[in-house]
Amino acid sequence: MGNSTKELILEYMRNLSEHFDFTMVHQLTASTISDEMHISRSLASQYLNELVKEKRVIKVNSRPVYFLHRKKMEELYATPFQEDDFYDLEEVKEYIKNHSKGEGDYSQIIGWDKSLVSIIKQVRESFEYPTCGLPMIIYGEKGTGKRTLCTTIFQNAARRGVVYENTKLIKLELTTLNSATICEKIFGTSQKTGLLDQYDHLVLMLCGAQYMDEDFQEKLAHLLEMTKHSSMLKGSYKNKHIRYMILCDSHPQGFMNEQVLKNIPVIVNMPTLQERSKEEIEELIVFFVKSEGKIMNKNIKISSVVLRALVNGVYDNNLIGLKSTIQVICASALRTGIHKDEIIIHTYDLPKYLLGTLPIVTDENVVYIDTSTYQRSEEVDYILDYFKRIIKPFEKSNDLEMALKECKHNFDLLSDYLSFKQRILPEKIQGIETSLNHILDVILKRRFMNLPSGFCTTLAKLIYINELYSASIIKWQQDHRSHLDEVNNCIKEKLFSEVLIVNEMKKLMNANLEIDVNDMLYIMMIVYLHHYNVGVINRNLFGLIVCHGYSTATSIAEAVNTLLGYYVFEAVDMPLDITVDEIKDIIVERINRMHHQADVIVMVDMGSLEQLGNSLNQAINCNVGVINNVSTRTALNAGYCILDEKNIEETLKSVSKHSQAHYTIVNRKKNDVILFTSESGLHMAQRMRELFESSFPSSIPVDLEVCDYNELLTNGMNHERFHNNNVLFITGTANPHIENQSFVALEEIISGKDINFMMNPLSQYLDLKELKQFLDDLRKNFTLQNVVSYLTILNPKVLLDSVSDAVDNLQDRLNQRFSGKALIGIYIHVCCLIERLVTKCAITEFAALKQFESQHHEFILNVQDAFSSITRRYNVTIPTSEIAYLYDFIVADEKNNLELVSRLK
């Protein structure tokens, strides 16, 4: 009786879970099941707990307790459930999120989350369309990855039960000679049955469809017509389930007859290798090199110069050509490393046609990239972080002018980053920059408006970066679509004139450069145009700086305009061998761009230009004043006079009076900066910065910057952050141990200890009331659970409970008690560690790892045993490199405690 009742309970749960979702869990409690089965609640609980022990049911220890049919859950979410019980429903959802394949695992297709996103989505939806999918054609040049895409789509559908379990995938390769043979193989003959007769559930993948002859196409059209109208399926074709994936190297309209085409609703184009983003090409190269290393049983490193050459190369047959080139290169490198475990690919291993096109670079250090530990460049993450900071002021400020001002400040920081950190070869942007100068000149000349010449350089760099990292930038814009739309709507409503001008710029950039201006470039152009042209239209006096030499006048004008906050001075750079008459013609053209009713002050660098005033006066209808020996200081004085609306005579007198030369030694004031860093990468540091930033009661002139932890370890005080900024302190999840730099550990913020390290440098910007408010907000934001919730994607309560148990277990095994502050630090360290493992971003490198393994074998075993429950819960394995980092953290705490005891004695 008992056994049959228990089986009936299991059957009831199986039927109920057929279309399970979290809205119907109330039907899966012991109480509800006892009512449905007409048995007592205690008996239902007894049977359900027996089924849990038999691993046939999963238990969720919430209130009330839920019971889930294990097999059905594993079928529905295409993943084994390692746990027998869960803490609550949220943990079940988290487990599914991190382990279920969801809509499918396409990560083996490089570009699945970038340029191929929409293609994969379209092909998957077409293939999975009920009941037998939609027939589709995927066309593209040879070697663009059509077969890999279609095979992966089928595998994911089969894994999730979209297709019948006995479905057969048949791949057929057509050539110029075998069309009739393939046709017979599919449709059969009077003497021999075909594939259509052999299988009831069939996926037909026709590769090289451009070689189908007319007879084949007629039969295929007839079959497609019958499949389209299932009522037409007769005889042996009745009850057949056929899906069609037709692959060809060119557009089907060039070879396929109309009868076939009209029955195929989905046509998808695969991009060529050159149409893929640079970052994807880099990932493909590293993937192919790594694959060759596995074949040769060698670890392969590749020179950064070689990688750049391969990324910029052009290959026959796309991925096929790229792979063949890499095989040749690896074979060349193998000759010198045949007896070594590791081989290095140098520039001399490149084919001549690639080596010959490689640009000469004088300021780049060659590095060797280990393909076994390669990770995508984080440079684009820096750019995207700046993008986020540029639009953020619009989110928190109701004052448009204040938001625009802060937005421009952040854009200037991005411009500095592009100039001094992100090295872009001048020849990469030279053509774009020249064209942009012409385009902006045409528009601004007509409207009597100006932009600093350096803006074109920055804009050209951003356009180049947009091409380089197009997929990541497109994805970022999609993720921030609602915020970008809000900013755009606000700007369009309030800055109508600037929007009209930038729209005209966009139109010309598209017509002349075939560039589509993305949302971020659009916002930046409007902000800059507004900033440098406020009040320009009605000004009565304009300035012009004329100097000999490359960019001399431009540099002075840009500096002064930036200091003034307005576009006051136009710049004219003159070659040393130019005549005065030629200079006059150029200046006349420039002055005509300005307001026709305004007077002009021309500031020159040499005596030969001082007589320009008389000749200019005859050429233009305005008053002209000339000031010699121009410098940034004299130009700045003239600029203030112009902004104060003084007339030309008052301005000339004032500037002359204050133009005497003086000297002094001025120590450069560096920007105050707080650095955020984490061994888990930039994303973790960025989350810390955002949490910290939200604690400030008001805006202060301190830049909050993230910095790569490994770069800090490697460069120490030589890191550019310390040369260019005054670092108030460093904070994060791991101490990079920078000499003479204060580090505030995240656990110190949470525990409230050594908080003066932060308060002292910030007291120069915040008064006592603001400091108290900051401290209160900091304590509120930086609770342990809040920090873990903000830094990790995992359920913080469950994660902290699991980590706490594991750390307690470790203390018992080590016979050691960690200090309170260290305990908080270890909690955070381990929580971040688990997230790294779940997201497959574990730290795999550690100095002297083999030595650590031999000397601390017992510690490694203790950690593995203590953390066994948490590793089972999250289905991860802790690598020895991560255990080594945990060991260093604990040893550092012991050292600090010993030093403290010594001082007390």
Tab-separated table of C-alpha atoms in Angstrom, residues 116-436:
chain	number	residue	atom	x	y	z
A	116	LEU	CA	26.325	37.142	-34.728
A	117	VAL	CA	23.705	37.841	-32.038
A	118	SER	CA	20.885	38.719	-34.426
A	119	ILE	CA	21.846	35.977	-36.901
A	120	ILE	CA	21.832	33.248	-34.236
A	121	LYS	CA	18.507	34.537	-32.906
A	122	GLN	CA	16.904	34.519	-36.372
A	123	VAL	CA	18.200	31.049	-37.298
A	124	ARG	CA	17.297	29.570	-33.892
A	125	GLU	CA	13.760	30.990	-33.928
A	126	SER	CA	13.241	29.771	-37.484
A	127	PHE	CA	14.572	26.290	-36.703
A	128	GLU	CA	12.469	25.950	-33.538
A	129	TYR	CA	9.277	27.370	-35.056
A	130	PRO	CA	6.465	24.854	-34.408
A	131	THR	CA	5.941	22.259	-35.483
A	132	CYS	CA	8.763	21.549	-37.926
A	133	GLY	CA	10.541	24.877	-38.128
A	134	LEU	CA	10.677	27.255	-41.070
A	135	PRO	CA	12.781	26.333	-44.125
A	136	MET	CA	15.795	28.634	-44.307
A	137	ILE	CA	18.696	29.587	-46.534
A	138	ILE	CA	21.984	30.689	-44.949
A	139	TYR	CA	24.287	32.223	-47.535
A	140	GLY	CA	27.722	33.803	-47.314
A	141	GLU	CA	31.217	33.477	-48.708
A	142	LYS	CA	33.122	30.229	-48.287
A	143	GLY	CA	34.566	29.907	-44.796
A	144	THR	CA	32.181	32.254	-42.955
A	145	GLY	CA	31.010	29.565	-40.490
A	146	LYS	CA	27.645	28.504	-41.953
A	147	ARG	CA	28.019	24.796	-41.124
A	148	THR	CA	29.212	25.443	-37.575
A	149	LEU	CA	26.255	27.744	-36.960
A	150	CYS	CA	23.651	25.287	-38.261
A	151	THR	CA	25.157	22.322	-36.427
A	152	THR	CA	25.195	24.257	-33.147
A	153	ILE	CA	21.577	25.357	-33.615
A	154	PHE	CA	20.541	21.718	-34.055
A	155	GLN	CA	22.571	20.506	-31.060
A	156	ASN	CA	21.039	23.100	-28.732
A	157	ALA	CA	17.509	22.341	-29.922
A	158	ALA	CA	18.079	18.642	-29.360
A	159	ARG	CA	19.543	19.262	-25.889
A	160	ARG	CA	16.473	21.201	-24.813
A	161	GLY	CA	14.017	18.758	-26.362
A	162	VAL	CA	12.831	21.064	-29.134
A	163	VAL	CA	13.193	18.319	-31.720
A	164	TYR	CA	12.106	14.718	-31.374
A	165	GLU	CA	14.582	12.411	-29.663
A	166	ASN	CA	14.998	10.226	-32.739
A	167	THR	CA	15.571	13.159	-35.141
A	168	LYS	CA	18.407	12.547	-37.575
A	169	LEU	CA	20.677	15.347	-38.820
A	170	ILE	CA	21.789	14.620	-42.383
A	171	LYS	CA	24.585	16.784	-43.852
A	172	LEU	CA	24.949	16.538	-47.621
A	173	GLU	CA	27.721	18.280	-49.562
A	174	LEU	CA	26.905	19.208	-53.160
A	175	THR	CA	29.579	19.774	-55.795
A	176	THR	CA	29.535	20.578	-59.499
A	177	LEU	CA	29.437	16.836	-60.290
A	178	ASN	CA	27.224	15.114	-57.706
A	179	SER	CA	23.884	16.958	-57.814
A	180	ALA	CA	22.029	13.991	-59.378
A	181	THR	CA	23.612	11.543	-56.913
A	182	ILE	CA	22.598	13.650	-53.893
A	183	CYS	CA	19.093	14.016	-55.308
A	184	GLU	CA	18.741	10.226	-55.585
A	185	LYS	CA	20.135	9.798	-52.061
A	186	ILE	CA	17.410	12.054	-50.656
A	187	PHE	CA	14.397	11.076	-52.763
A	188	GLY	CA	15.399	7.529	-53.670
A	189	THR	CA	14.671	5.640	-56.897
A	190	SER	CA	12.313	2.872	-57.934
A	191	GLN	CA	14.983	0.349	-56.900
A	192	LYS	CA	16.311	2.066	-53.737
A	193	THR	CA	14.714	3.939	-50.872
A	194	GLY	CA	15.905	7.439	-50.079
A	195	LEU	CA	16.591	9.259	-46.810
A	196	LEU	CA	13.059	10.625	-46.757
A	197	ASP	CA	11.721	7.083	-46.614
A	198	GLN	CA	14.185	5.957	-43.940
A	199	TYR	CA	13.509	8.578	-41.251
A	200	ASP	CA	10.325	10.055	-39.810
A	201	HIS	CA	12.130	12.958	-38.129
A	202	LEU	CA	14.800	14.497	-40.298
A	203	VAL	CA	16.911	17.675	-40.432
A	204	LEU	CA	18.143	18.130	-43.973
A	205	MET	CA	21.298	20.291	-44.226
A	206	LEU	CA	22.189	20.909	-47.887
A	207	CYS	CA	25.697	22.424	-48.175
A	208	GLY	CA	26.843	24.002	-51.444
A	209	ALA	CA	23.253	24.434	-52.643
A	210	GLN	CA	24.443	26.658	-55.513
A	211	TYR	CA	25.329	23.420	-57.313
A	212	MET	CA	21.760	21.992	-57.354
A	213	ASP	CA	20.616	21.201	-60.901
A	214	GLU	CA	17.099	21.951	-62.220
A	215	ASP	CA	15.747	18.447	-61.590
A	216	PHE	CA	16.909	18.558	-57.970
A	217	GLN	CA	15.340	22.001	-57.487
A	218	GLU	CA	11.994	20.887	-58.945
A	219	LYS	CA	11.794	17.920	-56.556
A	220	LEU	CA	12.876	20.074	-53.612
A	221	ALA	CA	10.239	22.701	-54.485
A	222	HIS	CA	7.554	20.000	-54.576
A	223	LEU	CA	8.654	18.612	-51.188
A	224	LEU	CA	8.731	22.111	-49.656
A	225	GLU	CA	5.236	22.790	-50.965
A	226	MET	CA	3.921	19.584	-49.368
A	227	THR	CA	5.694	20.330	-46.056
A	228	LYS	CA	4.256	23.836	-46.066
A	229	HIS	CA	0.713	22.432	-46.300
A	230	SER	CA	0.799	19.362	-44.055
A	231	SER	CA	-2.570	18.185	-45.401
A	232	MET	CA	-0.835	17.587	-48.748
A	233	LEU	CA	1.576	15.029	-47.270
A	234	LYS	CA	0.568	11.637	-48.620
A	235	GLY	CA	1.711	8.061	-48.688
A	236	SER	CA	5.127	7.452	-47.240
A	237	TYR	CA	5.567	11.202	-46.540
A	238	LYS	CA	2.575	11.342	-44.235
A	239	ASN	CA	3.455	12.128	-40.582
A	240	LYS	CA	6.986	13.082	-41.655
A	241	HIS	CA	8.725	15.902	-39.737
A	242	ILE	CA	11.336	17.530	-41.967
A	243	ARG	CA	13.375	20.645	-41.218
A	244	TYR	CA	15.410	22.377	-43.941
A	245	MET	CA	18.746	24.212	-43.611
A	246	ILE	CA	20.056	25.168	-47.065
A	247	LEU	CA	23.603	26.556	-47.218
A	248	CYS	CA	25.154	28.317	-50.203
A	249	ASP	CA	28.152	30.555	-50.966
A	250	SER	CA	26.231	33.285	-52.838
A	251	HIS	CA	22.815	34.948	-52.786
A	252	PRO	CA	20.156	32.368	-53.757
A	253	GLN	CA	18.536	34.670	-56.330
A	254	GLY	CA	21.558	34.065	-58.543
A	255	PHE	CA	20.949	30.316	-58.986
A	256	MET	CA	17.712	29.173	-57.330
A	257	ASN	CA	14.423	28.941	-59.211
A	258	GLU	CA	11.339	30.844	-58.138
A	259	GLN	CA	9.405	27.724	-57.050
A	260	VAL	CA	12.008	26.927	-54.393
A	261	LEU	CA	12.461	30.513	-53.238
A	262	LYS	CA	8.760	31.201	-52.681
A	263	ASN	CA	8.601	28.288	-50.206
A	264	ILE	CA	11.603	29.440	-48.150
A	265	PRO	CA	10.549	32.361	-45.915
A	266	VAL	CA	13.889	32.879	-44.115
A	267	ILE	CA	17.087	34.006	-45.870
A	268	VAL	CA	20.077	34.877	-43.679
A	269	ASN	CA	23.414	36.390	-44.705
A	270	MET	CA	26.617	35.431	-42.830
A	271	PRO	CA	29.181	38.272	-42.574
A	272	THR	CA	32.658	37.895	-44.031
A	273	LEU	CA	35.695	37.857	-41.772
A	274	GLN	CA	36.463	41.475	-42.737
A	275	GLU	CA	32.945	42.498	-41.708
A	276	ARG	CA	33.445	41.078	-38.208
A	277	SER	CA	34.744	43.359	-35.439
A	278	LYS	CA	38.474	43.518	-34.698
A	279	GLU	CA	37.947	42.063	-31.231
A	280	GLU	CA	36.182	39.014	-32.710
A	281	ILE	CA	38.987	38.483	-35.243
A	282	GLU	CA	41.480	38.604	-32.365
A	283	GLU	CA	39.471	35.970	-30.456
A	284	LEU	CA	39.322	33.778	-33.576
A	285	ILE	CA	43.093	34.009	-34.050
A	286	VAL	CA	43.805	33.040	-30.443
A	287	PHE	CA	41.273	30.181	-30.702
A	288	PHE	CA	42.948	28.765	-33.843
A	289	VAL	CA	46.443	29.140	-32.342
A	290	LYS	CA	45.328	27.417	-29.140
A	291	SER	CA	43.778	24.593	-31.201
A	292	GLU	CA	47.064	24.067	-33.051
A	293	GLY	CA	48.824	23.973	-29.678
A	294	LYS	CA	46.566	21.132	-28.537
A	295	ILE	CA	47.294	19.193	-31.736
A	296	MET	CA	51.063	19.670	-31.236
A	297	ASN	CA	50.789	19.141	-27.457
A	298	LYS	CA	52.523	22.495	-26.965
A	299	ASN	CA	51.670	25.681	-25.105
A	300	ILE	CA	51.887	28.513	-27.640
A	301	LYS	CA	52.693	32.170	-26.999
A	302	ILE	CA	52.210	34.768	-29.707
A	303	SER	CA	53.943	38.130	-30.113
A	304	SER	CA	51.633	41.163	-29.834
A	305	VAL	CA	53.085	42.396	-33.147
A	306	VAL	CA	52.169	39.101	-34.829
A	307	LEU	CA	48.663	39.302	-33.382
A	308	ARG	CA	48.225	42.834	-34.746
A	309	ALA	CA	49.441	41.747	-38.178
A	310	LEU	CA	47.047	38.787	-38.255
A	311	VAL	CA	44.096	40.948	-37.163
A	312	ASN	CA	44.781	43.390	-40.015
A	313	GLY	CA	45.365	40.666	-42.614
A	314	VAL	CA	43.080	39.764	-45.525
A	315	TYR	CA	42.472	36.045	-46.189
A	316	ASP	CA	41.055	33.974	-49.014
A	317	ASN	CA	38.020	31.943	-47.937
A	318	ASN	CA	37.676	33.859	-44.665
A	319	LEU	CA	38.049	31.566	-41.619
A	320	ILE	CA	39.460	28.772	-43.775
A	321	GLY	CA	42.204	31.078	-45.047
A	322	LEU	CA	42.888	32.462	-41.578
A	323	LYS	CA	43.173	28.968	-40.124
A	324	SER	CA	45.508	27.843	-42.937
A	325	THR	CA	47.731	30.901	-42.394
A	326	ILE	CA	47.934	30.150	-38.664
A	327	GLN	CA	48.811	26.508	-39.358
A	328	VAL	CA	51.718	27.663	-41.575
A	329	ILE	CA	52.898	30.107	-38.876
A	330	CYS	CA	52.696	27.476	-36.133
A	331	ALA	CA	54.622	25.000	-38.296
A	332	SER	CA	57.356	27.632	-38.771
A	333	ALA	CA	57.541	28.316	-35.020
A	334	LEU	CA	57.597	24.586	-34.241
A	335	ARG	CA	60.901	24.132	-36.092
A	336	THR	CA	62.761	26.112	-33.404
A	337	GLY	CA	60.792	24.697	-30.479
A	338	ILE	CA	60.382	21.052	-31.451
A	339	HIS	CA	61.959	19.835	-28.198
A	340	LYS	CA	60.337	22.418	-25.922
A	341	ASP	CA	57.020	22.343	-24.068
A	342	GLU	CA	56.375	25.931	-25.122
A	343	ILE	CA	56.843	27.614	-28.476
A	344	ILE	CA	56.723	31.333	-29.303
A	345	ILE	CA	55.455	32.799	-32.583
A	346	HIS	CA	57.641	35.734	-33.702
A	347	THR	CA	57.304	38.204	-36.575
A	348	TYR	CA	59.788	36.202	-38.670
A	349	ASP	CA	57.290	33.321	-38.658
A	350	LEU	CA	54.776	35.464	-40.571
A	351	PRO	CA	54.241	34.969	-44.314
A	352	LYS	CA	55.860	37.717	-46.395
A	353	TYR	CA	52.569	39.262	-47.536
A	354	LEU	CA	51.568	39.864	-43.907
A	355	LEU	CA	55.010	40.994	-42.785
A	356	GLY	CA	55.187	43.498	-45.639
A	357	THR	CA	51.996	45.282	-44.611
A	358	LEU	CA	52.899	45.574	-40.921
A	359	PRO	CA	53.190	49.261	-39.861
A	360	ILE	CA	56.411	50.330	-38.140
A	361	VAL	CA	55.798	51.222	-34.482
A	362	THR	CA	58.487	52.949	-32.402
A	363	ASP	CA	56.768	53.354	-29.036
A	364	GLU	CA	55.268	49.930	-28.352
A	365	ASN	CA	56.798	47.278	-26.116
A	366	VAL	CA	56.454	43.809	-27.598
A	367	VAL	CA	54.655	41.407	-25.262
A	368	TYR	CA	54.042	37.690	-25.663
A	369	ILE	CA	50.473	36.538	-25.179
A	370	ASP	CA	49.935	33.112	-23.616
A	371	THR	CA	47.029	31.666	-25.614
A	372	SER	CA	46.207	29.191	-22.842
A	373	THR	CA	45.325	32.040	-20.430
A	374	TYR	CA	44.277	34.648	-23.000
A	375	GLN	CA	41.453	36.976	-22.099
A	376	ARG	CA	39.824	39.610	-24.287
A	377	SER	CA	41.414	43.053	-23.979
A	378	GLU	CA	39.818	45.182	-21.269
A	379	GLU	CA	40.583	48.414	-23.148
A	380	VAL	CA	37.026	48.548	-24.440
A	381	ASP	CA	35.782	48.221	-20.841
A	382	TYR	CA	37.597	51.453	-20.000
A	383	ILE	CA	35.917	53.181	-22.962
A	384	LEU	CA	32.482	51.876	-21.990
A	385	ASP	CA	33.047	52.965	-18.408
A	386	TYR	CA	33.765	56.500	-19.641
A	387	PHE	CA	30.588	56.354	-21.758
A	388	LYS	CA	28.594	55.504	-18.654
A	389	ARG	CA	30.161	58.392	-16.733
A	390	ILE	CA	29.466	60.831	-19.582
A	391	ILE	CA	25.709	60.227	-19.538
A	392	LYS	CA	25.388	59.757	-15.759
A	393	PRO	CA	25.118	63.520	-14.896
A	394	PHE	CA	21.786	63.692	-16.742
A	395	GLU	CA	20.464	61.010	-14.415
A	396	LYS	CA	21.131	62.767	-11.108
A	397	SER	CA	20.865	66.477	-11.985
A	398	ASN	CA	17.761	68.526	-12.757
A	399	ASP	CA	19.979	71.455	-13.779
A	400	LEU	CA	20.680	70.976	-17.500
A	401	GLU	CA	23.645	73.376	-17.598
A	402	MET	CA	25.245	71.647	-14.600
A	403	ALA	CA	24.720	68.244	-16.228
A	404	LEU	CA	26.184	69.488	-19.510
A	405	LYS	CA	29.213	70.903	-17.695
A	406	GLU	CA	29.895	67.635	-15.833
A	407	CYS	CA	29.260	65.666	-19.014
A	408	LYS	CA	31.900	67.713	-20.847
A	409	HIS	CA	34.361	67.249	-17.959
A	410	ASN	CA	33.982	63.469	-18.234
A	411	PHE	CA	34.348	63.670	-21.997
A	412	ASP	CA	37.597	65.622	-21.498
A	413	LEU	CA	38.821	62.787	-19.235
A	414	LEU	CA	38.005	60.335	-22.031
A	415	SER	CA	39.852	62.556	-24.503
A	416	ASP	CA	42.922	62.556	-22.213
A	417	TYR	CA	42.702	58.777	-21.917
A	418	LEU	CA	42.631	58.414	-25.694
A	419	SER	CA	45.620	60.752	-26.019
A	420	PHE	CA	47.881	59.329	-23.330
A	421	LYS	CA	46.749	55.762	-22.614
A	422	GLN	CA	45.014	54.204	-25.647
A	423	ARG	CA	47.670	54.360	-28.334
A	424	ILE	CA	46.163	54.802	-31.794
A	425	LEU	CA	48.535	55.139	-34.711
A	426	PRO	CA	48.118	58.529	-36.479
A	427	GLU	CA	47.822	56.852	-39.887
A	428	LYS	CA	44.784	54.913	-38.637
A	429	ILE	CA	42.742	58.086	-38.210
A	430	GLN	CA	44.456	60.546	-40.545
A	431	GLY	CA	41.952	60.214	-43.386
A	432	ILE	CA	38.920	60.365	-41.079
A	433	GLU	CA	40.333	63.367	-39.202
A	434	THR	CA	41.008	65.309	-42.426
A	435	SER	CA	37.484	64.640	-43.729
A	436	LEU	CA	35.917	65.592	-40.388
